């Protein structure tokens, strides 16, 4: 059963997202091959016990495939958690799991469907 996040969970998730953005901006992760990668951290979802964070990323103009990017981010997790520990006031730094955010892909797919001439024709028929 999926529970709605608590207000505290939402605040912590947003705080973790902001701190990760700062970490990526301030200290490039050269050793993981992520220095030249431009990405957006779109969302962080945190577990009820605040021990696990799922970080959703959107690569921008990256030459890396999504899978390779996720592998490099997973290698960077120990360093990222260390940096989070320095910046945060949390008792426990959450474990980080990275995921590709495909919400924009879904949006583009829906947009292209809605602009399809056949679909437009069907929508017009149903409106009349």
mmCIF file with all atom_site columns, C-alpha atoms in Angstrom:
data_model
loop_
_atom_site.group_PDB
_atom_site.id
_atom_site.type_symbol
_atom_site.label_atom_id
_atom_site.label_alt_id
_atom_site.label_comp_id
_atom_site.label_asym_id
_atom_site.label_entity_id
_atom_site.label_seq_id
_atom_site.pdbx_PDB_ins_code
_atom_site.Cartn_x
_atom_site.Cartn_y
_atom_site.Cartn_z
_atom_site.occupancy
_atom_site.B_iso_or_equiv
_atom_site.pdbx_formal_charge
_atom_site.auth_seq_id
_atom_site.auth_comp_id
_atom_site.auth_asym_id
_atom_site.auth_atom_id
_atom_site.pdbx_PDB_model_num
ATOM 1   C CA . UNK A 1 1   ? 0.000   0.000  0.000   1.00 0.00 ? 1   UNK A CA 1
ATOM 2   C CA . UNK A 1 2   ? 1.397   3.399  -1.036  1.00 0.00 ? 2   UNK A CA 1
ATOM 3   C CA . UNK A 1 3   ? 1.218   6.125  1.597   1.00 0.00 ? 3   UNK A CA 1
ATOM 4   C CA . UNK A 1 4   ? 1.093   9.812  0.846   1.00 0.00 ? 4   UNK A CA 1
ATOM 5   C CA . UNK A 1 5   ? 4.319   11.572 1.864   1.00 0.00 ? 5   UNK A CA 1
ATOM 6   C CA . UNK A 1 6   ? 4.239   13.531 5.089   1.00 0.00 ? 6   UNK A CA 1
ATOM 7   C CA . UNK A 1 7   ? 4.889   17.253 5.216   1.00 0.00 ? 7   UNK A CA 1
ATOM 8   C CA . UNK A 1 8   ? 8.243   16.537 6.867   1.00 0.00 ? 8   UNK A CA 1
ATOM 9   C CA . UNK A 1 9   ? 9.101   14.010 4.162   1.00 0.00 ? 9   UNK A CA 1
ATOM 10  C CA . UNK A 1 10  ? 8.302   16.531 1.436   1.00 0.00 ? 10  UNK A CA 1
ATOM 11  C CA . UNK A 1 11  ? 10.456  19.185 3.119   1.00 0.00 ? 11  UNK A CA 1
ATOM 12  C CA . UNK A 1 12  ? 13.383  16.801 3.572   1.00 0.00 ? 12  UNK A CA 1
ATOM 13  C CA . UNK A 1 13  ? 13.085  15.575 -0.020  1.00 0.00 ? 13  UNK A CA 1
ATOM 14  C CA . UNK A 1 14  ? 13.205  19.138 -1.356  1.00 0.00 ? 14  UNK A CA 1
ATOM 15  C CA . UNK A 1 15  ? 16.117  19.978 0.944   1.00 0.00 ? 15  UNK A CA 1
ATOM 16  C CA . UNK A 1 16  ? 18.038  16.919 -0.305  1.00 0.00 ? 16  UNK A CA 1
ATOM 17  C CA . UNK A 1 17  ? 17.288  17.924 -3.911  1.00 0.00 ? 17  UNK A CA 1
ATOM 18  C CA . UNK A 1 18  ? 18.586  21.471 -3.336  1.00 0.00 ? 18  UNK A CA 1
ATOM 19  C CA . UNK A 1 19  ? 21.722  20.221 -1.591  1.00 0.00 ? 19  UNK A CA 1
ATOM 20  C CA . UNK A 1 20  ? 22.434  17.764 -4.426  1.00 0.00 ? 20  UNK A CA 1
ATOM 21  C CA . UNK A 1 21  ? 22.017  20.568 -6.966  1.00 0.00 ? 21  UNK A CA 1
ATOM 22  C CA . UNK A 1 22  ? 24.554  22.627 -5.000  1.00 0.00 ? 22  UNK A CA 1
ATOM 23  C CA . UNK A 1 23  ? 26.956  19.686 -4.784  1.00 0.00 ? 23  UNK A CA 1
ATOM 24  C CA . UNK A 1 24  ? 26.807  19.076 -8.535  1.00 0.00 ? 24  UNK A CA 1
ATOM 25  C CA . UNK A 1 25  ? 27.260  22.793 -9.192  1.00 0.00 ? 25  UNK A CA 1
ATOM 26  C CA . UNK A 1 26  ? 30.103  23.399 -6.702  1.00 0.00 ? 26  UNK A CA 1
ATOM 27  C CA . UNK A 1 27  ? 32.234  20.292 -7.079  1.00 0.00 ? 27  UNK A CA 1
ATOM 28  C CA . UNK A 1 28  ? 32.264  18.506 -10.424 1.00 0.00 ? 28  UNK A CA 1
ATOM 29  C CA . UNK A 1 29  ? 32.584  14.763 -10.093 1.00 0.00 ? 29  UNK A CA 1
ATOM 30  C CA . UNK A 1 30  ? 35.658  14.349 -12.283 1.00 0.00 ? 30  UNK A CA 1
ATOM 31  C CA . UNK A 1 31  ? 36.583  10.875 -11.142 1.00 0.00 ? 31  UNK A CA 1
ATOM 32  C CA . UNK A 1 32  ? 33.167  9.485  -12.048 1.00 0.00 ? 32  UNK A CA 1
ATOM 33  C CA . UNK A 1 33  ? 33.251  11.026 -15.534 1.00 0.00 ? 33  UNK A CA 1
ATOM 34  C CA . UNK A 1 34  ? 30.381  13.351 -14.703 1.00 0.00 ? 34  UNK A CA 1
ATOM 35  C CA . UNK A 1 35  ? 32.175  16.695 -14.915 1.00 0.00 ? 35  UNK A CA 1
ATOM 36  C CA . UNK A 1 36  ? 30.878  17.510 -18.392 1.00 0.00 ? 36  UNK A CA 1
ATOM 37  C CA . UNK A 1 37  ? 27.403  16.060 -17.891 1.00 0.00 ? 37  UNK A CA 1
ATOM 38  C CA . UNK A 1 38  ? 24.594  18.570 -17.630 1.00 0.00 ? 38  UNK A CA 1
ATOM 39  C CA . UNK A 1 39  ? 21.541  17.288 -15.843 1.00 0.00 ? 39  UNK A CA 1
ATOM 40  C CA . UNK A 1 40  ? 18.491  18.461 -13.994 1.00 0.00 ? 40  UNK A CA 1
ATOM 41  C CA . UNK A 1 41  ? 17.415  16.933 -10.718 1.00 0.00 ? 41  UNK A CA 1
ATOM 42  C CA . UNK A 1 42  ? 13.670  16.987 -11.249 1.00 0.00 ? 42  UNK A CA 1
ATOM 43  C CA . UNK A 1 43  ? 12.444  15.341 -8.074  1.00 0.00 ? 43  UNK A CA 1
ATOM 44  C CA . UNK A 1 44  ? 13.487  13.534 -4.923  1.00 0.00 ? 44  UNK A CA 1
ATOM 45  C CA . UNK A 1 45  ? 11.094  11.097 -3.273  1.00 0.00 ? 45  UNK A CA 1
ATOM 46  C CA . UNK A 1 46  ? 12.012  10.052 0.222   1.00 0.00 ? 46  UNK A CA 1
ATOM 47  C CA . UNK A 1 47  ? 10.820  7.093  2.261   1.00 0.00 ? 47  UNK A CA 1
ATOM 48  C CA . UNK A 1 48  ? 8.675   7.599  5.359   1.00 0.00 ? 48  UNK A CA 1
ATOM 49  C CA . UNK A 1 49  ? 11.648  6.824  7.620   1.00 0.00 ? 49  UNK A CA 1
ATOM 50  C CA . UNK A 1 50  ? 13.810  9.346  5.672   1.00 0.00 ? 50  UNK A CA 1
ATOM 51  C CA . UNK A 1 51  ? 16.483  6.688  5.071   1.00 0.00 ? 51  UNK A CA 1
ATOM 52  C CA . UNK A 1 52  ? 16.038  6.174  1.317   1.00 0.00 ? 52  UNK A CA 1
ATOM 53  C CA . UNK A 1 53  ? 15.857  8.828  -1.376  1.00 0.00 ? 53  UNK A CA 1
ATOM 54  C CA . UNK A 1 54  ? 14.930  8.199  -4.994  1.00 0.00 ? 54  UNK A CA 1
ATOM 55  C CA . UNK A 1 55  ? 16.478  10.936 -7.128  1.00 0.00 ? 55  UNK A CA 1
ATOM 56  C CA . UNK A 1 56  ? 14.986  11.553 -10.574 1.00 0.00 ? 56  UNK A CA 1
ATOM 57  C CA . UNK A 1 57  ? 17.338  13.068 -13.139 1.00 0.00 ? 57  UNK A CA 1
ATOM 58  C CA . UNK A 1 58  ? 16.863  14.460 -16.611 1.00 0.00 ? 58  UNK A CA 1
ATOM 59  C CA . UNK A 1 59  ? 20.047  14.536 -18.734 1.00 0.00 ? 59  UNK A CA 1
ATOM 60  C CA . UNK A 1 60  ? 20.455  17.659 -20.847 1.00 0.00 ? 60  UNK A CA 1
ATOM 61  C CA . UNK A 1 61  ? 22.464  17.336 -24.056 1.00 0.00 ? 61  UNK A CA 1
ATOM 62  C CA . UNK A 1 62  ? 24.398  14.380 -22.695 1.00 0.00 ? 62  UNK A CA 1
ATOM 63  C CA . UNK A 1 63  ? 26.504  12.134 -24.889 1.00 0.00 ? 63  UNK A CA 1
ATOM 64  C CA . UNK A 1 64  ? 26.013  9.352  -22.340 1.00 0.00 ? 64  UNK A CA 1
ATOM 65  C CA . UNK A 1 65  ? 23.212  6.842  -22.662 1.00 0.00 ? 65  UNK A CA 1
ATOM 66  C CA . UNK A 1 66  ? 20.698  6.817  -19.835 1.00 0.00 ? 66  UNK A CA 1
ATOM 67  C CA . UNK A 1 67  ? 21.989  3.505  -18.471 1.00 0.00 ? 67  UNK A CA 1
ATOM 68  C CA . UNK A 1 68  ? 25.610  4.665  -18.501 1.00 0.00 ? 68  UNK A CA 1
ATOM 69  C CA . UNK A 1 69  ? 24.656  7.911  -16.794 1.00 0.00 ? 69  UNK A CA 1
ATOM 70  C CA . UNK A 1 70  ? 22.845  5.988  -14.043 1.00 0.00 ? 70  UNK A CA 1
ATOM 71  C CA . UNK A 1 71  ? 25.879  3.712  -13.548 1.00 0.00 ? 71  UNK A CA 1
ATOM 72  C CA . UNK A 1 72  ? 28.168  6.736  -13.197 1.00 0.00 ? 72  UNK A CA 1
ATOM 73  C CA . UNK A 1 73  ? 25.772  8.378  -10.756 1.00 0.00 ? 73  UNK A CA 1
ATOM 74  C CA . UNK A 1 74  ? 25.601  5.175  -8.693  1.00 0.00 ? 74  UNK A CA 1
ATOM 75  C CA . UNK A 1 75  ? 29.419  5.157  -8.503  1.00 0.00 ? 75  UNK A CA 1
ATOM 76  C CA . UNK A 1 76  ? 29.261  8.730  -7.217  1.00 0.00 ? 76  UNK A CA 1
ATOM 77  C CA . UNK A 1 77  ? 26.783  7.907  -4.418  1.00 0.00 ? 77  UNK A CA 1
ATOM 78  C CA . UNK A 1 78  ? 29.394  7.490  -1.622  1.00 0.00 ? 78  UNK A CA 1
ATOM 79  C CA . UNK A 1 79  ? 30.907  10.888 -2.401  1.00 0.00 ? 79  UNK A CA 1
ATOM 80  C CA . UNK A 1 80  ? 27.491  12.503 -2.772  1.00 0.00 ? 80  UNK A CA 1
ATOM 81  C CA . UNK A 1 81  ? 26.367  11.118 0.594   1.00 0.00 ? 81  UNK A CA 1
ATOM 82  C CA . UNK A 1 82  ? 29.578  12.392 2.201   1.00 0.00 ? 82  UNK A CA 1
ATOM 83  C CA . UNK A 1 83  ? 28.921  15.870 0.790   1.00 0.00 ? 83  UNK A CA 1
ATOM 84  C CA . UNK A 1 84  ? 25.285  15.681 1.923   1.00 0.00 ? 84  UNK A CA 1
ATOM 85  C CA . UNK A 1 85  ? 26.445  14.794 5.437   1.00 0.00 ? 85  UNK A CA 1
ATOM 86  C CA . UNK A 1 86  ? 28.590  17.951 5.512   1.00 0.00 ? 86  UNK A CA 1
ATOM 87  C CA . UNK A 1 87  ? 25.746  20.183 4.328   1.00 0.00 ? 87  UNK A CA 1
ATOM 88  C CA . UNK A 1 88  ? 22.719  18.733 6.078   1.00 0.00 ? 88  UNK A CA 1
ATOM 89  C CA . UNK A 1 89  ? 21.357  18.758 9.580   1.00 0.00 ? 89  UNK A CA 1
ATOM 90  C CA . UNK A 1 90  ? 19.782  15.321 9.133   1.00 0.00 ? 90  UNK A CA 1
ATOM 91  C CA . UNK A 1 91  ? 20.545  12.639 11.679  1.00 0.00 ? 91  UNK A CA 1
ATOM 92  C CA . UNK A 1 92  ? 20.788  10.035 8.929   1.00 0.00 ? 92  UNK A CA 1
ATOM 93  C CA . UNK A 1 93  ? 21.889  10.807 5.388   1.00 0.00 ? 93  UNK A CA 1
ATOM 94  C CA . UNK A 1 94  ? 19.525  8.914  3.103   1.00 0.00 ? 94  UNK A CA 1
ATOM 95  C CA . UNK A 1 95  ? 20.715  6.207  0.738   1.00 0.00 ? 95  UNK A CA 1
ATOM 96  C CA . UNK A 1 96  ? 20.504  7.568  -2.812  1.00 0.00 ? 96  UNK A CA 1
ATOM 97  C CA . UNK A 1 97  ? 19.050  5.711  -5.772  1.00 0.00 ? 97  UNK A CA 1
ATOM 98  C CA . UNK A 1 98  ? 19.043  7.453  -9.147  1.00 0.00 ? 98  UNK A CA 1
ATOM 99  C CA . UNK A 1 99  ? 16.338  7.069  -11.790 1.00 0.00 ? 99  UNK A CA 1
ATOM 100 C CA . UNK A 1 100 ? 15.865  8.627  -15.205 1.00 0.00 ? 100 UNK A CA 1
ATOM 101 C CA . UNK A 1 101 ? 12.888  10.956 -15.246 1.00 0.00 ? 101 UNK A CA 1
ATOM 102 C CA . UNK A 1 102 ? 10.854  10.072 -18.300 1.00 0.00 ? 102 UNK A CA 1
ATOM 103 C CA . UNK A 1 103 ? 7.951   12.430 -17.581 1.00 0.00 ? 103 UNK A CA 1
ATOM 104 C CA . UNK A 1 104 ? 9.089   14.707 -20.404 1.00 0.00 ? 104 UNK A CA 1
ATOM 105 C CA . UNK A 1 105 ? 9.265   11.759 -22.806 1.00 0.00 ? 105 UNK A CA 1
ATOM 106 C CA . UNK A 1 106 ? 5.703   10.883 -21.836 1.00 0.00 ? 106 UNK A CA 1
ATOM 107 C CA . UNK A 1 107 ? 4.673   14.496 -22.393 1.00 0.00 ? 107 UNK A CA 1
ATOM 108 C CA . UNK A 1 108 ? 6.268   14.536 -25.855 1.00 0.00 ? 108 UNK A CA 1
ATOM 109 C CA . UNK A 1 109 ? 4.565   11.269 -26.754 1.00 0.00 ? 109 UNK A CA 1
ATOM 110 C CA . UNK A 1 110 ? 1.152   12.581 -25.685 1.00 0.00 ? 110 UNK A CA 1
ATOM 111 C CA . UNK A 1 111 ? 1.787   15.862 -27.492 1.00 0.00 ? 111 UNK A CA 1
ATOM 112 C CA . UNK A 1 112 ? 2.692   14.090 -30.733 1.00 0.00 ? 112 UNK A CA 1
ATOM 113 C CA . UNK A 1 113 ? -0.401  11.898 -30.416 1.00 0.00 ? 113 UNK A CA 1
ATOM 114 C CA . UNK A 1 114 ? -2.646  14.911 -29.925 1.00 0.00 ? 114 UNK A CA 1
ATOM 115 C CA . UNK A 1 115 ? -1.116  16.574 -32.989 1.00 0.00 ? 115 UNK A CA 1
ATOM 116 C CA . UNK A 1 116 ? -1.619  13.504 -35.164 1.00 0.00 ? 116 UNK A CA 1
ATOM 117 C CA . UNK A 1 117 ? -4.104  14.378 -37.962 1.00 0.00 ? 117 UNK A CA 1
ATOM 118 C CA . UNK A 1 118 ? -6.105  11.171 -37.383 1.00 0.00 ? 118 UNK A CA 1
ATOM 119 C CA . UNK A 1 119 ? -6.493  11.934 -33.682 1.00 0.00 ? 119 UNK A CA 1
ATOM 120 C CA . UNK A 1 120 ? -7.452  15.548 -34.389 1.00 0.00 ? 120 UNK A CA 1
ATOM 121 C CA . UNK A 1 121 ? -10.109 14.336 -36.828 1.00 0.00 ? 121 UNK A CA 1
ATOM 122 C CA . UNK A 1 122 ? -11.496 11.905 -34.224 1.00 0.00 ? 122 UNK A CA 1
ATOM 123 C CA . UNK A 1 123 ? -11.576 14.636 -31.588 1.00 0.00 ? 123 UNK A CA 1
ATOM 124 C CA . UNK A 1 124 ? -13.469 16.941 -33.967 1.00 0.00 ? 124 UNK A CA 1
ATOM 125 C CA . UNK A 1 125 ? -16.004 14.180 -34.670 1.00 0.00 ? 125 UNK A CA 1
ATOM 126 C CA . UNK A 1 126 ? -16.634 13.619 -30.962 1.00 0.00 ? 126 UNK A CA 1
ATOM 127 C CA . UNK A 1 127 ? -17.077 17.375 -30.368 1.00 0.00 ? 127 UNK A CA 1
ATOM 128 C CA . UNK A 1 128 ? -19.908 17.650 -32.898 1.00 0.00 ? 128 UNK A CA 1
#
